[in-house]
Coordinates of N, CA and C in Angstrom, one line a residue:
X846 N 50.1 36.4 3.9 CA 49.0 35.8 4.7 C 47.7 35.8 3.9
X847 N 46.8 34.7 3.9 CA 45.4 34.5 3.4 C 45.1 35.7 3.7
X848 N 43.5 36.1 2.7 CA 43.0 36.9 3.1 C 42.1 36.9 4.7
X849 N 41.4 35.3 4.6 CA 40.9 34.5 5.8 C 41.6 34.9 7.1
X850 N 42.9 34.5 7.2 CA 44.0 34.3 8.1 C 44.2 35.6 9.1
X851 N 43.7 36.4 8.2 CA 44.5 38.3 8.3 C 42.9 38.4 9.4
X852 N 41.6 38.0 9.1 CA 40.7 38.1 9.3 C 40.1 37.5 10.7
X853 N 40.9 36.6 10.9 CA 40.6 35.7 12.3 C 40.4 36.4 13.4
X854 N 41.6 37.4 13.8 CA 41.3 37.9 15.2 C 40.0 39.0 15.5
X855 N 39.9 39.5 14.0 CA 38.7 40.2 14.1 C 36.8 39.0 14.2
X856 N 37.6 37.6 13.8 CA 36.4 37.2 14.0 C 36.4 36.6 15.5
X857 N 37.2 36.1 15.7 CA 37.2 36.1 17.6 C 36.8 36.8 18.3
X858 N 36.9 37.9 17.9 CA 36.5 39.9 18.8 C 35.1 39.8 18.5
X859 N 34.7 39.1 17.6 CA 33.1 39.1 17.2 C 32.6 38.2 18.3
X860 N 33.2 37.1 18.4 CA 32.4 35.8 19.3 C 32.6 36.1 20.5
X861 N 33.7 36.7 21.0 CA 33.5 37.3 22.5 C 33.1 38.3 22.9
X862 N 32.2 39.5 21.5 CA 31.4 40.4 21.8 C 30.1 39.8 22.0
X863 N 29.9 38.5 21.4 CA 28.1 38.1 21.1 C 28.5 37.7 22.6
X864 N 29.2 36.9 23.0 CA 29.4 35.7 24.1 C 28.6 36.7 25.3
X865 N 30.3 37.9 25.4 CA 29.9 38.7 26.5 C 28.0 39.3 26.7
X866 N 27.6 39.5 25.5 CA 26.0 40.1 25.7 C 25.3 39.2 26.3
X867 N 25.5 37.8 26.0 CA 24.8 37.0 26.2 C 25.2 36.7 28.1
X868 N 25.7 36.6 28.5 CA 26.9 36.9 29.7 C 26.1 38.3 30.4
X869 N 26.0 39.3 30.0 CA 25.3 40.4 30.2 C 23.9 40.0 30.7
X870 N 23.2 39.7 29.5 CA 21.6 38.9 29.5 C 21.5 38.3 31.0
X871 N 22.3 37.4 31.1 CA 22.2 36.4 32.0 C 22.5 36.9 33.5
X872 N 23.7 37.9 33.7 CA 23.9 39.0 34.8 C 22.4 40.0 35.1
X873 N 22.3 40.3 34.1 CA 20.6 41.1 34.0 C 20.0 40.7 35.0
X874 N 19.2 39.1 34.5 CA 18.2 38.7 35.3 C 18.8 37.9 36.5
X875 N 19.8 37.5 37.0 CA 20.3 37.2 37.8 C 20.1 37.9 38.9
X876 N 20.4 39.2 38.6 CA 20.2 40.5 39.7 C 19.1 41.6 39.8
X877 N 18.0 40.6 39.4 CA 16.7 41.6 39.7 C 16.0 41.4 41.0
X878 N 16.8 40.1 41.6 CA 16.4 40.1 43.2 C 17.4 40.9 43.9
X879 N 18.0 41.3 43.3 CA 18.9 42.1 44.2 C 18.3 43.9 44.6
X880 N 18.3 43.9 45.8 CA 17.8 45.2 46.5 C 18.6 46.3 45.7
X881 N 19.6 46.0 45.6 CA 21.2 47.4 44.9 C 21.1 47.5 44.0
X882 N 20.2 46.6 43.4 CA 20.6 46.7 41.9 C 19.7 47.7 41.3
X883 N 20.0 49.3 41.2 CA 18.9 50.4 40.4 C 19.0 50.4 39.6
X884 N 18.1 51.2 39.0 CA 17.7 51.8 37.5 C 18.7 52.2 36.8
X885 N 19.8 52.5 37.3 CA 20.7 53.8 36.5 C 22.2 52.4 36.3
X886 N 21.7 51.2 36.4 CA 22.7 50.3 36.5 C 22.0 49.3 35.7
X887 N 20.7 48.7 35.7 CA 19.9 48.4 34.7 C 20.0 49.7 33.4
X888 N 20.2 50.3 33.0 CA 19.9 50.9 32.1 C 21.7 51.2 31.4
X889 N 22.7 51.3 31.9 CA 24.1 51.3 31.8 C 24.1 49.5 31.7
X890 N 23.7 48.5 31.8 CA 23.8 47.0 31.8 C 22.9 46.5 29.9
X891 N 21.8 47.2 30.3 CA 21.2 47.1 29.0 C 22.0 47.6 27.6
X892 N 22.6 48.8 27.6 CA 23.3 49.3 27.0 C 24.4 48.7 26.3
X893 N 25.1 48.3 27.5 CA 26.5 47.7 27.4 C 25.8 46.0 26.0
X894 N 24.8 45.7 26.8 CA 24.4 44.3 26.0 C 23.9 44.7 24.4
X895 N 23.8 45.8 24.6 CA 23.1 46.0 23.3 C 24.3 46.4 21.7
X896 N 24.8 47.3 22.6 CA 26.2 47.4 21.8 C 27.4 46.3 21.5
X897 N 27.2 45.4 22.5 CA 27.9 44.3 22.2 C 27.9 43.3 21.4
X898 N 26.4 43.3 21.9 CA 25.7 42.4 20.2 C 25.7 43.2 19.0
X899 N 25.2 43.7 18.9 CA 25.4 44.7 17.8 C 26.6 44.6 17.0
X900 N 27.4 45.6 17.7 CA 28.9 45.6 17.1 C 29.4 43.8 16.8
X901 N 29.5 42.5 17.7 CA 29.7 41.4 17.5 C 29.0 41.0 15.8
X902 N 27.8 41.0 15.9 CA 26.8 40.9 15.1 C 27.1 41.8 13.7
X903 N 27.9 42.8 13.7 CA 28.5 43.3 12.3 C 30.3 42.9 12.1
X904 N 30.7 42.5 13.1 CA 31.9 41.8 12.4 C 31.9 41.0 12.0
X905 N 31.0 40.1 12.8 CA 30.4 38.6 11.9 C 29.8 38.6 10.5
X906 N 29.1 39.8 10.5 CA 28.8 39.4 8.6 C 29.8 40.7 8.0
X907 N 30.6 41.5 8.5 CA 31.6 42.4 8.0 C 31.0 43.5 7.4
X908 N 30.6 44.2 8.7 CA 29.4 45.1 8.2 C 30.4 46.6 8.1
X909 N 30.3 47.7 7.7 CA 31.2 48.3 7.8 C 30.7 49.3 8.8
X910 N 29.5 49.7 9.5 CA 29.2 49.8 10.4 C 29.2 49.0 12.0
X911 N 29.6 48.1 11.3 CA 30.4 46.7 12.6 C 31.8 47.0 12.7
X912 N 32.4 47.1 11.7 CA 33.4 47.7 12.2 C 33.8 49.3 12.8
X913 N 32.6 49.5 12.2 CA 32.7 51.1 12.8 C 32.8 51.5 14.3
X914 N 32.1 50.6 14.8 CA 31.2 50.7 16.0 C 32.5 50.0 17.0
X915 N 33.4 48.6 16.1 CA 34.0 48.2 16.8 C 35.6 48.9 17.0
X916 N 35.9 49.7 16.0 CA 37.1 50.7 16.4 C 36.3 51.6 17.5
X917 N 35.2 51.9 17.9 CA 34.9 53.2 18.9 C 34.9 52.4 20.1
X918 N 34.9 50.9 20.1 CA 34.5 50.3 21.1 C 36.3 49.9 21.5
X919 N 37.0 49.8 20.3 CA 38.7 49.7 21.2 C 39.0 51.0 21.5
X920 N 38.6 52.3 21.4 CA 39.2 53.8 21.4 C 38.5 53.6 23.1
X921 N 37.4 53.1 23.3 CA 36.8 53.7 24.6 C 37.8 52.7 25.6
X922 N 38.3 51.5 24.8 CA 38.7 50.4 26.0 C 40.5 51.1 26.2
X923 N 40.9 51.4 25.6 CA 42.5 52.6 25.5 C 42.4 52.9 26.7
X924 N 41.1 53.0 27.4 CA 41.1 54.1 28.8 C 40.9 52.9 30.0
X925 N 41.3 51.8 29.4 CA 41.0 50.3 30.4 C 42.2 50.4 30.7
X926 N 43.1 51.0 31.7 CA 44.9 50.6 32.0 C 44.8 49.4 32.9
X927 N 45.4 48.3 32.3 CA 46.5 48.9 32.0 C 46.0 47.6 30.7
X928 N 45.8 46.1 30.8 CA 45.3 45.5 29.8 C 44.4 45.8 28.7
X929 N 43.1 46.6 29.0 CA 42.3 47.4 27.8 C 43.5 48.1 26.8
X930 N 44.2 48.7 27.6 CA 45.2 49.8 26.9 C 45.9 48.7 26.1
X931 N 46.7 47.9 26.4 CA 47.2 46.6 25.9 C 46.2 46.1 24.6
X932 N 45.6 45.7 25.1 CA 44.8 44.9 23.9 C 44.1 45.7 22.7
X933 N 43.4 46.9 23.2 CA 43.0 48.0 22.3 C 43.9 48.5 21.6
X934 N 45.4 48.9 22.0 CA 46.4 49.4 21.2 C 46.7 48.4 20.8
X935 N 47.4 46.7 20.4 CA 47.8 46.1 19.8 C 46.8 45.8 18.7
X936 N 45.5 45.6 19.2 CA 44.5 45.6 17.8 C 44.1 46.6 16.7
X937 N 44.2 47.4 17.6 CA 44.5 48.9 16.4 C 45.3 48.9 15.3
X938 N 46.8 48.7 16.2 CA 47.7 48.7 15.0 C 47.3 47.5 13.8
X939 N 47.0 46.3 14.7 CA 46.6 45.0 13.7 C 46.1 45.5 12.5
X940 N 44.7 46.4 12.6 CA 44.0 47.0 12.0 C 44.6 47.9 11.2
X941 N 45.1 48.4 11.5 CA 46.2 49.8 10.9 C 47.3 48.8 9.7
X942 N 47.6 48.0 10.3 CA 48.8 47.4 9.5 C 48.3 46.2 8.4
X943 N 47.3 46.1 8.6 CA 46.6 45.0 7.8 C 45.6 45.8 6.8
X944 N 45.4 47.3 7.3 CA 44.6 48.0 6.8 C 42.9 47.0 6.2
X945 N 42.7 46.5 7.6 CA 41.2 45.7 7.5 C 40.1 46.6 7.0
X946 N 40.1 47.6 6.4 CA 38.5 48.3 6.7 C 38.0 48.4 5.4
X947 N 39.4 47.6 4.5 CA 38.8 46.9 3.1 C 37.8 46.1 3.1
X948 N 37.9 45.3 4.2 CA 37.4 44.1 4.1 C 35.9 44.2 4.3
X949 N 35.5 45.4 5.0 CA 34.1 45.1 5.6 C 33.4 46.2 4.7
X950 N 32.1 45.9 3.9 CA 31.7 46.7 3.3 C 30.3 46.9 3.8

């Protein structure tokens, strides 16, 4: 396999990390008319958007801190049963078996 090729699903994981923030953003202000919506949920919403981009934002230029950020972000999703568990374990291995963490400097 290309080196490119080997590379793809980690760049997908990037565009649906920016997408979701942006997705987040938009949930944000959506629900500032909303009475339920507190502080402790604004601030757990902000979070989530921030790390998302972030982490998206270092796979895309292959930051090795982007990847860093993005292995802790499949380790926390492991605890998503039953699909998180699915997805986070099959990308792991990907990672493991492709041994990608050459790639990101």
């Amino acid at each position: 396999m290309k080196k490119n090729n080997i590379l793809n699903p980690i760049k997908y994981f990037s565009g649906i990390l920016i997408i979701s923030s942006f997705i987040g953003i938009f949930m944000f202000f959506s629900l500032q008319t909303d009475p339920e919506f507190d502080s402790s949920f604004k601030i757990f919403l902000t979070g989530m958007i921030i790390f998302h981009f972030i982490t998206g934002v270092g796979l895309l230029f292959k930051k090795a801190w982007g990847f860093y950020l993005f292995k802790l972000f499949l380790f926390i999703w492991l605890l998503g049963v039953p699909i998180g568990t699915l997805i986070s374990w099959k990308t792991l291995q990907y990672i493991k078996k492709h041994d990608l963490e050459k790639f990101f400097t």
